[in-house]
Short mmCIF file of N, CA and C and ligand atoms in Angstrom, two decimals:
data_model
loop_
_atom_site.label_atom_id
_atom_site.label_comp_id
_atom_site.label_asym_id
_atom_site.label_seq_id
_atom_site.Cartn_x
_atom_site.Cartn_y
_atom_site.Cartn_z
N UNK A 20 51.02 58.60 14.46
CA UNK A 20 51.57 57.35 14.98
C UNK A 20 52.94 57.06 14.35
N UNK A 21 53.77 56.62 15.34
CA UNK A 21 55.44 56.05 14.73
C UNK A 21 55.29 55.21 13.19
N UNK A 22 56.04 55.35 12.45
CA UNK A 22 56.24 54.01 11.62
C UNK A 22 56.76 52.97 12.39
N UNK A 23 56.45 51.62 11.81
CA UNK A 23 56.94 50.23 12.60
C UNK A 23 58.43 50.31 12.18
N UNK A 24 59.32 49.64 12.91
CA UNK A 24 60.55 49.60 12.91
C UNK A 24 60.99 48.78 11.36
N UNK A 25 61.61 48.21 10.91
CA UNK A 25 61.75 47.87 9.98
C UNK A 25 62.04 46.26 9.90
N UNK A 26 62.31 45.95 11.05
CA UNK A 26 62.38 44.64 11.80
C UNK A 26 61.10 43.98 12.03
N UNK A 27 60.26 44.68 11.77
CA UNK A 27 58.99 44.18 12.36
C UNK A 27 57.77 44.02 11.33
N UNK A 28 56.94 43.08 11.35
CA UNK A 28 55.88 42.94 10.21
C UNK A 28 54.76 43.67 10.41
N UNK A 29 53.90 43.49 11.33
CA UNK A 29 52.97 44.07 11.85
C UNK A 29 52.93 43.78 13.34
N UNK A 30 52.11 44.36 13.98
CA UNK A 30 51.50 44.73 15.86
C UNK A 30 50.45 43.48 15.83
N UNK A 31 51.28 42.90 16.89
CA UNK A 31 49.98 41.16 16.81
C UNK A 31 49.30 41.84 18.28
N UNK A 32 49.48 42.47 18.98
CA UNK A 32 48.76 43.11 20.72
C UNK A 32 49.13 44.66 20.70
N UNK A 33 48.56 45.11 20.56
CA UNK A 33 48.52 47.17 20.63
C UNK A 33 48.87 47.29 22.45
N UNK A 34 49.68 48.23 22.48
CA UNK A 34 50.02 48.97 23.44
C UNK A 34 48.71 49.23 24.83
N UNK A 35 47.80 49.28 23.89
CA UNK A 35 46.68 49.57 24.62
C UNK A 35 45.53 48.36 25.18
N UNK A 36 45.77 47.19 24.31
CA UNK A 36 44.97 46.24 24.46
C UNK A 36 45.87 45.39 25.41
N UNK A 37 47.66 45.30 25.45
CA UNK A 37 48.41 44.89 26.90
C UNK A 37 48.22 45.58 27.77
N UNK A 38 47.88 47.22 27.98
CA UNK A 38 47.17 47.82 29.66
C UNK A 38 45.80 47.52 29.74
N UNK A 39 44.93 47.56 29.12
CA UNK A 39 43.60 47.12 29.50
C UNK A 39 43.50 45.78 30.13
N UNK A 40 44.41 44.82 29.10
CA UNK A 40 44.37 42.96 29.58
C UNK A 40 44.95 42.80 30.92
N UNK A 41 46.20 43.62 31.18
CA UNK A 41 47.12 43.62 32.38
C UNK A 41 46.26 44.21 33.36
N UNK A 42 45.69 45.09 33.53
CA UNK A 42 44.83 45.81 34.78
C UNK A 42 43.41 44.61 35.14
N UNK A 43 43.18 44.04 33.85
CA UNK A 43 42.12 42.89 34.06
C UNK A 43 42.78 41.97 34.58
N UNK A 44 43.86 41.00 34.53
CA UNK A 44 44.61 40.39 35.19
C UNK A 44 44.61 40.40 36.85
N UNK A 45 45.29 41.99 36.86
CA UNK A 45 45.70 42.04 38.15
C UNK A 45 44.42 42.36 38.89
N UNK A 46 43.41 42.54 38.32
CA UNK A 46 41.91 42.75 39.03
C UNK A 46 41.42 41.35 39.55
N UNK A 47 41.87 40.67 38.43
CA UNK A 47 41.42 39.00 38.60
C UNK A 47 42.20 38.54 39.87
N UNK A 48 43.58 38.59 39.91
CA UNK A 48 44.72 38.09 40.96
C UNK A 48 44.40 38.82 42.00
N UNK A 49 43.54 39.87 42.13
CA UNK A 49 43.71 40.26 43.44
C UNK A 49 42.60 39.82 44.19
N UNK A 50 41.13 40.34 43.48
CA UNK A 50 40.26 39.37 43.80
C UNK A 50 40.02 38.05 44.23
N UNK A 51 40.65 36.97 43.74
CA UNK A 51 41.23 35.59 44.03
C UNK A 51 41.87 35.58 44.96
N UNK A 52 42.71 36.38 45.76
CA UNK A 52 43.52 36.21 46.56
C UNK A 52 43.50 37.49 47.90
N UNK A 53 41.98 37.88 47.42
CA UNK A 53 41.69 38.61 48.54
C UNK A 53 41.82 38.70 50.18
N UNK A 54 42.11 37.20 50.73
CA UNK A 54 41.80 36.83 51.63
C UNK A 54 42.94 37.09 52.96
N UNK A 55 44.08 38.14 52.46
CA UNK A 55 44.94 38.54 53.13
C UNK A 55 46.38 38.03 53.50
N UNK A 56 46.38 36.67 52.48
CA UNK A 56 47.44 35.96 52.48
C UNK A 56 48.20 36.88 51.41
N UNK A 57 49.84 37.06 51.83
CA UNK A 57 50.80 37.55 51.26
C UNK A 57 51.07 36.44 49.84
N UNK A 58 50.61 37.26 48.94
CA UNK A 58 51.20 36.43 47.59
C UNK A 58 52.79 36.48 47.43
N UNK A 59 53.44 35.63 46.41
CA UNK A 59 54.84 35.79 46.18
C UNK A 59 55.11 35.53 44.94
N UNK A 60 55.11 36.63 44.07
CA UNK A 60 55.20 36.31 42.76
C UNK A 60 56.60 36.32 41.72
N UNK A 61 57.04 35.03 41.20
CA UNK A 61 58.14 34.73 40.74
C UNK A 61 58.15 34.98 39.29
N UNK A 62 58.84 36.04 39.08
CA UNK A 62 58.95 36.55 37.71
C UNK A 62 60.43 35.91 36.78
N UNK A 63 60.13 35.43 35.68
CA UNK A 63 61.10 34.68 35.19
C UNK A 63 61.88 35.75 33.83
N UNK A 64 62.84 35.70 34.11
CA UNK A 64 64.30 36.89 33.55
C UNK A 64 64.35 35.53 32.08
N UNK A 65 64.66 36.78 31.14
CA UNK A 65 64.39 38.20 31.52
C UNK A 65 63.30 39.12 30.44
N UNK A 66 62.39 37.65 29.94
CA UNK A 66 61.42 38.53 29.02
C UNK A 66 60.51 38.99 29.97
N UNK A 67 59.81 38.35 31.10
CA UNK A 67 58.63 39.08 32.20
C UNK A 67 58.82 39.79 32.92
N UNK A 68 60.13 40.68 32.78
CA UNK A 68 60.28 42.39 33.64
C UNK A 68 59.15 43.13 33.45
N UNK A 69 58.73 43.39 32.08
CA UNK A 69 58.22 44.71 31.79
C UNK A 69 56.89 44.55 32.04
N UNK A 70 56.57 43.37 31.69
CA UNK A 70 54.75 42.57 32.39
C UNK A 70 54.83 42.73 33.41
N UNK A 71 55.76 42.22 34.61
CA UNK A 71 55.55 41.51 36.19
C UNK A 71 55.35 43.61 36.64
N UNK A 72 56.66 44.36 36.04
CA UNK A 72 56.44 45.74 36.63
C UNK A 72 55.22 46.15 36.62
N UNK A 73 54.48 45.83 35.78
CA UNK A 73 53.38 46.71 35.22
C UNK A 73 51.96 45.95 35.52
N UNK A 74 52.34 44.45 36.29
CA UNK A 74 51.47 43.98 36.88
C UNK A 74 51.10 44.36 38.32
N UNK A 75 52.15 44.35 39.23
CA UNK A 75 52.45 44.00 39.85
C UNK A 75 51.88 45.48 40.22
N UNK A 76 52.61 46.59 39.63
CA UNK A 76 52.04 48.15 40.23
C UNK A 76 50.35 47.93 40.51
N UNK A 77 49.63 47.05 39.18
CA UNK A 77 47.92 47.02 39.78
C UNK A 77 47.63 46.43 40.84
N UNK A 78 48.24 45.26 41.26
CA UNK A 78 47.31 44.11 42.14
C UNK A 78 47.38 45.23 43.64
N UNK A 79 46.47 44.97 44.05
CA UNK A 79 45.96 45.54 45.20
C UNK A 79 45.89 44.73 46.74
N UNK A 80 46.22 44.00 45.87
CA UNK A 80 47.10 42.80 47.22
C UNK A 80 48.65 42.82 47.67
N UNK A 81 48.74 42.08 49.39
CA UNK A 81 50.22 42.18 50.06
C UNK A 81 50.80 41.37 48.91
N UNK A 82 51.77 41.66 48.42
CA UNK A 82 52.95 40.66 47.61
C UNK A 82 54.19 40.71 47.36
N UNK A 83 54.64 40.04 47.36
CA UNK A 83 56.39 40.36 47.50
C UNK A 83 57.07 40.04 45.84
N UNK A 84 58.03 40.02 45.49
CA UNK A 84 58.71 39.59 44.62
C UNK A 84 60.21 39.15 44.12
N UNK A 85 59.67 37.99 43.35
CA UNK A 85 61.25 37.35 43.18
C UNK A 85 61.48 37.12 41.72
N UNK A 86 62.94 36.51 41.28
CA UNK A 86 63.05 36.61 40.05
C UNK A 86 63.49 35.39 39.81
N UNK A 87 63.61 34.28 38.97
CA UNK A 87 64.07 33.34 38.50
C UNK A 87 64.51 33.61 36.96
N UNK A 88 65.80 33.26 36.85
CA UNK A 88 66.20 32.73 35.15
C UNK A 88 66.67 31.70 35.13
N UNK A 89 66.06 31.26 33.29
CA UNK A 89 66.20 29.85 33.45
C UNK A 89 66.81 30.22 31.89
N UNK A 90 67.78 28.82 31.42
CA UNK A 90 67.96 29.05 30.39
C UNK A 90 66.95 29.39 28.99
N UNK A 91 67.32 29.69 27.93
CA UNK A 91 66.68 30.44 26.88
C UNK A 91 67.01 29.89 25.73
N UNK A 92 66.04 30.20 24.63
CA UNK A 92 66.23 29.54 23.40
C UNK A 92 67.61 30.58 22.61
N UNK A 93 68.35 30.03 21.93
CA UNK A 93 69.25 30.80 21.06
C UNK A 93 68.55 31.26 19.53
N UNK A 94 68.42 32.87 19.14
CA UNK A 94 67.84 33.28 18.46
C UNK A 94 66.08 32.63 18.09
N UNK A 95 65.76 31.95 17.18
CA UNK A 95 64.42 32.02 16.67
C UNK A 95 64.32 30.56 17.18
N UNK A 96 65.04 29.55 17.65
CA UNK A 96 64.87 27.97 17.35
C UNK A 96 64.87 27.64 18.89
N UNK A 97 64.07 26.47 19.15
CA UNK A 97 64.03 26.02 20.19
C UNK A 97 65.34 25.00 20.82
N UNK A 98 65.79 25.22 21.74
CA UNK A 98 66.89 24.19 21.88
C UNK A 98 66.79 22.91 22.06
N UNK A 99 65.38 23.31 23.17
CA UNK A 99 64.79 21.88 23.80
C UNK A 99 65.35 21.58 25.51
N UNK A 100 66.52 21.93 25.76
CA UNK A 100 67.10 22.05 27.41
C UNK A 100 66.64 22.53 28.16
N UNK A 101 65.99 23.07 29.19
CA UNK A 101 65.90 23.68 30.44
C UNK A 101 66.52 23.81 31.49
N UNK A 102 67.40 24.66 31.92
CA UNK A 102 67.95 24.92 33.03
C UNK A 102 68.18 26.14 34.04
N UNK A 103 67.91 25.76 35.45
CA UNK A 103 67.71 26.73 35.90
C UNK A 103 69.34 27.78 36.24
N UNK A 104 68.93 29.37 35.32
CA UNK A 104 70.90 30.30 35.59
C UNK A 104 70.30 31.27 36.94
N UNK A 105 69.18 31.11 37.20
CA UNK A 105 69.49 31.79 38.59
C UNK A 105 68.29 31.34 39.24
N UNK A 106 68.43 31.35 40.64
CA UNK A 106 67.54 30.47 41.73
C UNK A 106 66.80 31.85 42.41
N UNK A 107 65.08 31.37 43.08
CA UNK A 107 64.93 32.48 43.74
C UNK A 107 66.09 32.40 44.84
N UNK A 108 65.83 33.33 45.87
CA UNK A 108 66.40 33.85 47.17
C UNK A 108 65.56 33.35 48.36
N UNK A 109 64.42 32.80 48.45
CA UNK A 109 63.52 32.45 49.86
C UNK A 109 63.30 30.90 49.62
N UNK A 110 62.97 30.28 50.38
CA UNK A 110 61.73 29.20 49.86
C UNK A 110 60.30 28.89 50.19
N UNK A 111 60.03 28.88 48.95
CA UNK A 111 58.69 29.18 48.89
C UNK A 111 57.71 27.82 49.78
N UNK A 112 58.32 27.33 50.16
CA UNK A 112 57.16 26.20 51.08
C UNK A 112 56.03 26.87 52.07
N UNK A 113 54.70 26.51 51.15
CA UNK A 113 53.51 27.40 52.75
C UNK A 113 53.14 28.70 51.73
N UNK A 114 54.08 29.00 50.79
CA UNK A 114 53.14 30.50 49.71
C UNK A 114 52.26 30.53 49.07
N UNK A 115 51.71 31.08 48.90
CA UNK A 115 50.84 31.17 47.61
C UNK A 115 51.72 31.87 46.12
N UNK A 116 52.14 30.92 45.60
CA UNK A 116 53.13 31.84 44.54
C UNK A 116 52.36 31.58 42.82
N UNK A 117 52.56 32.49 42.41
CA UNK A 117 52.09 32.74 41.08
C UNK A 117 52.96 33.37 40.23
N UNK A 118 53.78 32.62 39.27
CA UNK A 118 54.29 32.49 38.67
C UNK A 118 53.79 33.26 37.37
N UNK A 119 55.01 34.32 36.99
CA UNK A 119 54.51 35.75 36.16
C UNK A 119 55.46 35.13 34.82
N UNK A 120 55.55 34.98 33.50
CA UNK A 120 55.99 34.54 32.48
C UNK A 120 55.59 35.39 31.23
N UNK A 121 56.65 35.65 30.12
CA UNK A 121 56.03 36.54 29.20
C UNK A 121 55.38 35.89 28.48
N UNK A 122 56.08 34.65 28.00
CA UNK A 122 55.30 33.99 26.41
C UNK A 122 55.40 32.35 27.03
N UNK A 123 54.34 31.47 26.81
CA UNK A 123 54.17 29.75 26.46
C UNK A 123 54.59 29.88 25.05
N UNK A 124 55.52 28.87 24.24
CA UNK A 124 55.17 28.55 23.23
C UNK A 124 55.15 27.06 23.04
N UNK A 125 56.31 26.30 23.20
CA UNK A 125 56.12 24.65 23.27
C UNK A 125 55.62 24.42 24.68
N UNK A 126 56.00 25.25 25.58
CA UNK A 126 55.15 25.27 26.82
C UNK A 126 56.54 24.52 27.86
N UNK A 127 57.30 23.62 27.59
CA UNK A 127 58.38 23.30 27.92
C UNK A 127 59.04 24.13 28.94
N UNK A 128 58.93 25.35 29.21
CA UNK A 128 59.70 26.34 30.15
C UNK A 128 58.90 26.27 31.29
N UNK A 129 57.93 26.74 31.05
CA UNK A 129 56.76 26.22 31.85
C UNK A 129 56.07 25.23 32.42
N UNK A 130 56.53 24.25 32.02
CA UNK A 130 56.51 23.00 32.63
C UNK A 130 57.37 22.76 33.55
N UNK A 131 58.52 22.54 33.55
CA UNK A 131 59.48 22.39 34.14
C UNK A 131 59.35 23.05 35.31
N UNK A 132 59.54 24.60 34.80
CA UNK A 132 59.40 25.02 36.06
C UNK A 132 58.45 25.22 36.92
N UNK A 133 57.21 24.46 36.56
CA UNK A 133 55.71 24.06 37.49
C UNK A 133 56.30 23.35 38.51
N UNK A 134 56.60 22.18 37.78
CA UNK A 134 56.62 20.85 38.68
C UNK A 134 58.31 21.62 39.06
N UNK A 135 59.61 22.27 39.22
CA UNK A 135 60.60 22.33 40.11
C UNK A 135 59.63 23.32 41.76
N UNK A 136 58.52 24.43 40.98
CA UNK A 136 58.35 24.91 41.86
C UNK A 136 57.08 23.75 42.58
N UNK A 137 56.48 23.40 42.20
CA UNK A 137 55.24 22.66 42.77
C UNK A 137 56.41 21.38 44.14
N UNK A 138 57.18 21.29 43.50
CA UNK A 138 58.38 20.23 44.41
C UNK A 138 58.34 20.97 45.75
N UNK A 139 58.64 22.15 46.19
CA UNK A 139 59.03 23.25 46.67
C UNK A 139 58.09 23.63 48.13
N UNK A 140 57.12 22.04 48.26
CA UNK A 140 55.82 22.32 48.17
C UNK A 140 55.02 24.02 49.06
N UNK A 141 54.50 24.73 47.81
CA UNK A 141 54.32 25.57 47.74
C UNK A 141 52.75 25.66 48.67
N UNK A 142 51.62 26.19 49.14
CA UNK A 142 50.55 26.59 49.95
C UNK A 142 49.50 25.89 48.64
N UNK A 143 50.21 27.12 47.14
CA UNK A 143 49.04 26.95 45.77
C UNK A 143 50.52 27.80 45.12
N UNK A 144 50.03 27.39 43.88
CA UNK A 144 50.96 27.52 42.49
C UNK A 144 50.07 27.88 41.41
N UNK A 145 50.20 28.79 41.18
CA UNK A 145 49.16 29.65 39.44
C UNK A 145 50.18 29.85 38.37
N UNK A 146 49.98 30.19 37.40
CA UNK A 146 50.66 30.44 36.30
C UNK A 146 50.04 31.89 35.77
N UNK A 147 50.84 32.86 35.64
CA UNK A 147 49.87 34.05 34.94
C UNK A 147 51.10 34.29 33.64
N UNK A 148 50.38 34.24 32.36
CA UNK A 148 51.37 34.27 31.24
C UNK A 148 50.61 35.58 30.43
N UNK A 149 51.34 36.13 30.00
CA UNK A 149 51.43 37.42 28.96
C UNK A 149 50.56 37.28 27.42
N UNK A 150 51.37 36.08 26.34
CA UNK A 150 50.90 35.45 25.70
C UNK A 150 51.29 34.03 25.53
N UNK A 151 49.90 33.02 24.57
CA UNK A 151 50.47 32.09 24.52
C UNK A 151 50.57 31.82 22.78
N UNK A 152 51.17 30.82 22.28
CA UNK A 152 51.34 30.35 21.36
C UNK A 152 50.51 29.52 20.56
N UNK A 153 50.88 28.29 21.58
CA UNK A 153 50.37 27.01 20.93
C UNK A 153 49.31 26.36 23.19
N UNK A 154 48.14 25.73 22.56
CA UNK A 154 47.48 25.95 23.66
C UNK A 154 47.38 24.59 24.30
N UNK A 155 47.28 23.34 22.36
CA UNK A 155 46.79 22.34 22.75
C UNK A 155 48.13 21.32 23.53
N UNK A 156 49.11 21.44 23.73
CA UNK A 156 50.46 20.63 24.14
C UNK A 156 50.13 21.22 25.64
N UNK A 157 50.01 21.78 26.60
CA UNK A 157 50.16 21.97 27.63
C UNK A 157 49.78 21.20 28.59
N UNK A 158 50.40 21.00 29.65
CA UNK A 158 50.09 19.64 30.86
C UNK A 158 50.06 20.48 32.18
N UNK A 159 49.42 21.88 31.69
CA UNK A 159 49.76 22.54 33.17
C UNK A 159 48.71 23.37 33.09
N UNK A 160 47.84 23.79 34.05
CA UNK A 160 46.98 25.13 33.96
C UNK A 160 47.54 26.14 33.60
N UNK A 161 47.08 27.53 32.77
CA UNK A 161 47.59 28.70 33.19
C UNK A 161 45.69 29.38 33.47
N UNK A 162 46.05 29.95 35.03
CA UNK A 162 45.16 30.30 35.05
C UNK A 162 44.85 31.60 34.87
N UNK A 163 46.17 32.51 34.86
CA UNK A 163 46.14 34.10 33.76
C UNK A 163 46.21 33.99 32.78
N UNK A 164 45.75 34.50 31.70
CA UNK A 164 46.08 34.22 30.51
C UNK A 164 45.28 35.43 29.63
N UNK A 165 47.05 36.41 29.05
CA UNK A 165 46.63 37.28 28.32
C UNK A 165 45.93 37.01 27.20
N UNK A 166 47.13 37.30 26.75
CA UNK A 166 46.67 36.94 25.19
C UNK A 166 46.59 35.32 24.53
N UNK A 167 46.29 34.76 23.29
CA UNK A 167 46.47 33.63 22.54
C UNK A 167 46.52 34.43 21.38
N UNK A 168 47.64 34.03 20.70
CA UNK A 168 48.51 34.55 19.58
C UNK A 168 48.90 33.75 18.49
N UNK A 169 49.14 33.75 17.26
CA UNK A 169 49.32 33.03 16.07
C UNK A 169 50.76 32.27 16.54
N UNK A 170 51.33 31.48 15.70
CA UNK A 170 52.51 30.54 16.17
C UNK A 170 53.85 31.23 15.49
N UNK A 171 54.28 33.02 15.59
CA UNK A 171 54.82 33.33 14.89
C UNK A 171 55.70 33.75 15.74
N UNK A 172 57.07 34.54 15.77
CA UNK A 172 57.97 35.17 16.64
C UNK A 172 57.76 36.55 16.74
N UNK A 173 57.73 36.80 17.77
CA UNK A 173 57.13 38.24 18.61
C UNK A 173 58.33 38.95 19.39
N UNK A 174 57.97 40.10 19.55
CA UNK A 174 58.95 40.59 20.06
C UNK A 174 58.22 41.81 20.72
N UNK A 175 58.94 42.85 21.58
CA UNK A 175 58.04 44.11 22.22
C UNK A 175 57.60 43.53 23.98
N UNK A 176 57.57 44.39 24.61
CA UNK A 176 56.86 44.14 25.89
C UNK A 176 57.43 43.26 26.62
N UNK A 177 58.88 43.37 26.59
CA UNK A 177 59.71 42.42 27.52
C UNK A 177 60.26 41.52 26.34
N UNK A 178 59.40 40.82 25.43
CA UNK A 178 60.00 40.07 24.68
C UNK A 178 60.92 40.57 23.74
N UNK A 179 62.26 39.61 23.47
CA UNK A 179 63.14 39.79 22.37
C UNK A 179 63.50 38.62 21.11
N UNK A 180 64.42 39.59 20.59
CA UNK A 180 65.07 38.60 19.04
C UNK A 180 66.28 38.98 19.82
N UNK A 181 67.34 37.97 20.00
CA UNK A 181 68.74 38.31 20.48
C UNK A 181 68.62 39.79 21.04
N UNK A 182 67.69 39.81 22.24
CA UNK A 182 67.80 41.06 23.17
C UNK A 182 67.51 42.47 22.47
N UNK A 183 67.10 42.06 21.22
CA UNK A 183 66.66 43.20 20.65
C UNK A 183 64.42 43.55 21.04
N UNK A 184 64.53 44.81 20.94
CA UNK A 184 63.03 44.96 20.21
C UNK A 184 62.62 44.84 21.71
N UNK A 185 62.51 44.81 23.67
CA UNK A 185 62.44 44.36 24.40
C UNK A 185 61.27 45.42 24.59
N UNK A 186 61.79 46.80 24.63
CA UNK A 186 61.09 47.74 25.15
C UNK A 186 60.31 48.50 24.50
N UNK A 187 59.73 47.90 23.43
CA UNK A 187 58.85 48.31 22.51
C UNK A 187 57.45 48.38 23.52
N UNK A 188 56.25 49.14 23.32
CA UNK A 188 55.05 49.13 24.34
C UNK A 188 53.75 48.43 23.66
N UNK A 189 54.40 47.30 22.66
CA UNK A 189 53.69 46.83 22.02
C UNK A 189 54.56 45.40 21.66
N UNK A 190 52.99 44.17 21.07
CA UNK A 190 54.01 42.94 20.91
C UNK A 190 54.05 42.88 19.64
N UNK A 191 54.84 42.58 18.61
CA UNK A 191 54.95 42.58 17.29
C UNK A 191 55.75 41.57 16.47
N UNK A 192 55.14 41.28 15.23
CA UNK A 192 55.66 40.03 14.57
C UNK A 192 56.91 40.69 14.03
N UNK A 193 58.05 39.65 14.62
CA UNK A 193 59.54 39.78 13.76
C UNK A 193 59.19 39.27 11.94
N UNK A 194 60.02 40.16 10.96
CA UNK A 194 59.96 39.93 9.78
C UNK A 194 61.01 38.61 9.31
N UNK A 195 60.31 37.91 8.86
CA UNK A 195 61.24 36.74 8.64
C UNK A 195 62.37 37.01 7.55
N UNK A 196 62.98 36.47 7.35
CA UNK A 196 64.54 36.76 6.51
C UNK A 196 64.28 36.54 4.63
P1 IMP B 14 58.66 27.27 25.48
O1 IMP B 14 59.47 26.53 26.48
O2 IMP B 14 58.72 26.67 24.11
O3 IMP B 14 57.23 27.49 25.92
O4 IMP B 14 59.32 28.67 25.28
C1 IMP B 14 59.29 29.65 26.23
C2 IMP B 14 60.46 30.60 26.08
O5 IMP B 14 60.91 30.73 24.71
C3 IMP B 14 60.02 31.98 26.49
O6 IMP B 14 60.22 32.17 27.86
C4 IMP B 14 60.86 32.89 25.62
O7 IMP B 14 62.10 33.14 26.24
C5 IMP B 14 61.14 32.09 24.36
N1 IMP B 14 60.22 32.42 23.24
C6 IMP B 14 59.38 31.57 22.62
N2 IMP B 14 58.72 32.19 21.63
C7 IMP B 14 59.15 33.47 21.62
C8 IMP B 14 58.83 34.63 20.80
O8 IMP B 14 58.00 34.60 19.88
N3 IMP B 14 59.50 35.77 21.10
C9 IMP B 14 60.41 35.85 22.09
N4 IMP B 14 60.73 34.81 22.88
C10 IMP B 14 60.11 33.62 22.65
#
């Protein structure tokens, strides 16, 4: 096995326990949504590339895909702002859209963009998240839900530290300074 990078403390989700959880996911989403309605799943830029790809190859359902970015925290600290830097391309009024996200942590990103897409009025609106943080602050369902994770900074599997550490095949605690 590799040594860990030197940036990194230890593996908080193994390589192997994100494909097992992800194929359970998309077993779950497809099942649920068996019923032949075209899903439309909005993947948010640019930590949920490497999840939504690797979801998205399982589900066994019609589905299309779009991308939203919204602003981002600067390095380790929360800013607290939300704003949307890029819009989907369709509108979603009448979809069934399920919303693909890497990490909840104040949950704040995710909020926001519930209720901009729930505005939108959507058919049904899900949340499928990667990991979460912190569980008890949330005002929104997630009804995917990989992992629940300690309240530490992660990186690997889409997630970064200033765009570093993204494409690691594993999620892992950044070493603090
Ligand atoms: P929230 O609005 O506090 O839930 O934060 C969500 C956003 O913060 C995510 O979409 C990530 O961009 C970023 N974020 C929060 N925690 C981490 C982390 O541990 N690693 C990488 N990005 C994080």
């Amino acid at each position: 096995m590799n040594a860990l990078h030197p940036d990194l403390s230890r593996i908080v989700v193994s390589a192997d326990q994100i494909q097992t959880r992800v194929k359970e996911l998309a077993g779950q989403i497809s099942t649920d949504f068996s019923n032949g309605d075209q899903l439309y799943i909005v993947g948010i830029l640019k930590g949920a590339f490497i999840f939504l790809a690797d979801l998205t190859r399982q589900l066994t359902v019609p589905h299309a895909v779009d991308f939203m970015a919204l602003s981002s925290y600067g390095k380790t600290t929360s800013s607290g702002a939300v704003r949307i830097l890029m819009d989907l391309r369709e509108p979603i009024e009448g979809k069934n859209v399920i919303i693909v996200e890497d990490i909840v942590d104040t949950g704040r990103t995710l909020e926001y963009l519930y209720r901009i897409l729930k505005g939108r009025k959507p058919a049904s609106l899900h949340s499928c998240v990667l990991v979460r943080k912190q569980r008890d602050n949330l005002n929104i369902p997630i009804e995917y839900l990989g992992f629940d994770i300690p309240d530490v900074w992660v990186v690997g599997y889409g997630l970064d530290f200033a765009d570093k550490h993204r494409t690691l095949p594993y999620i892992a605690e950044l070493k603090r300074d």
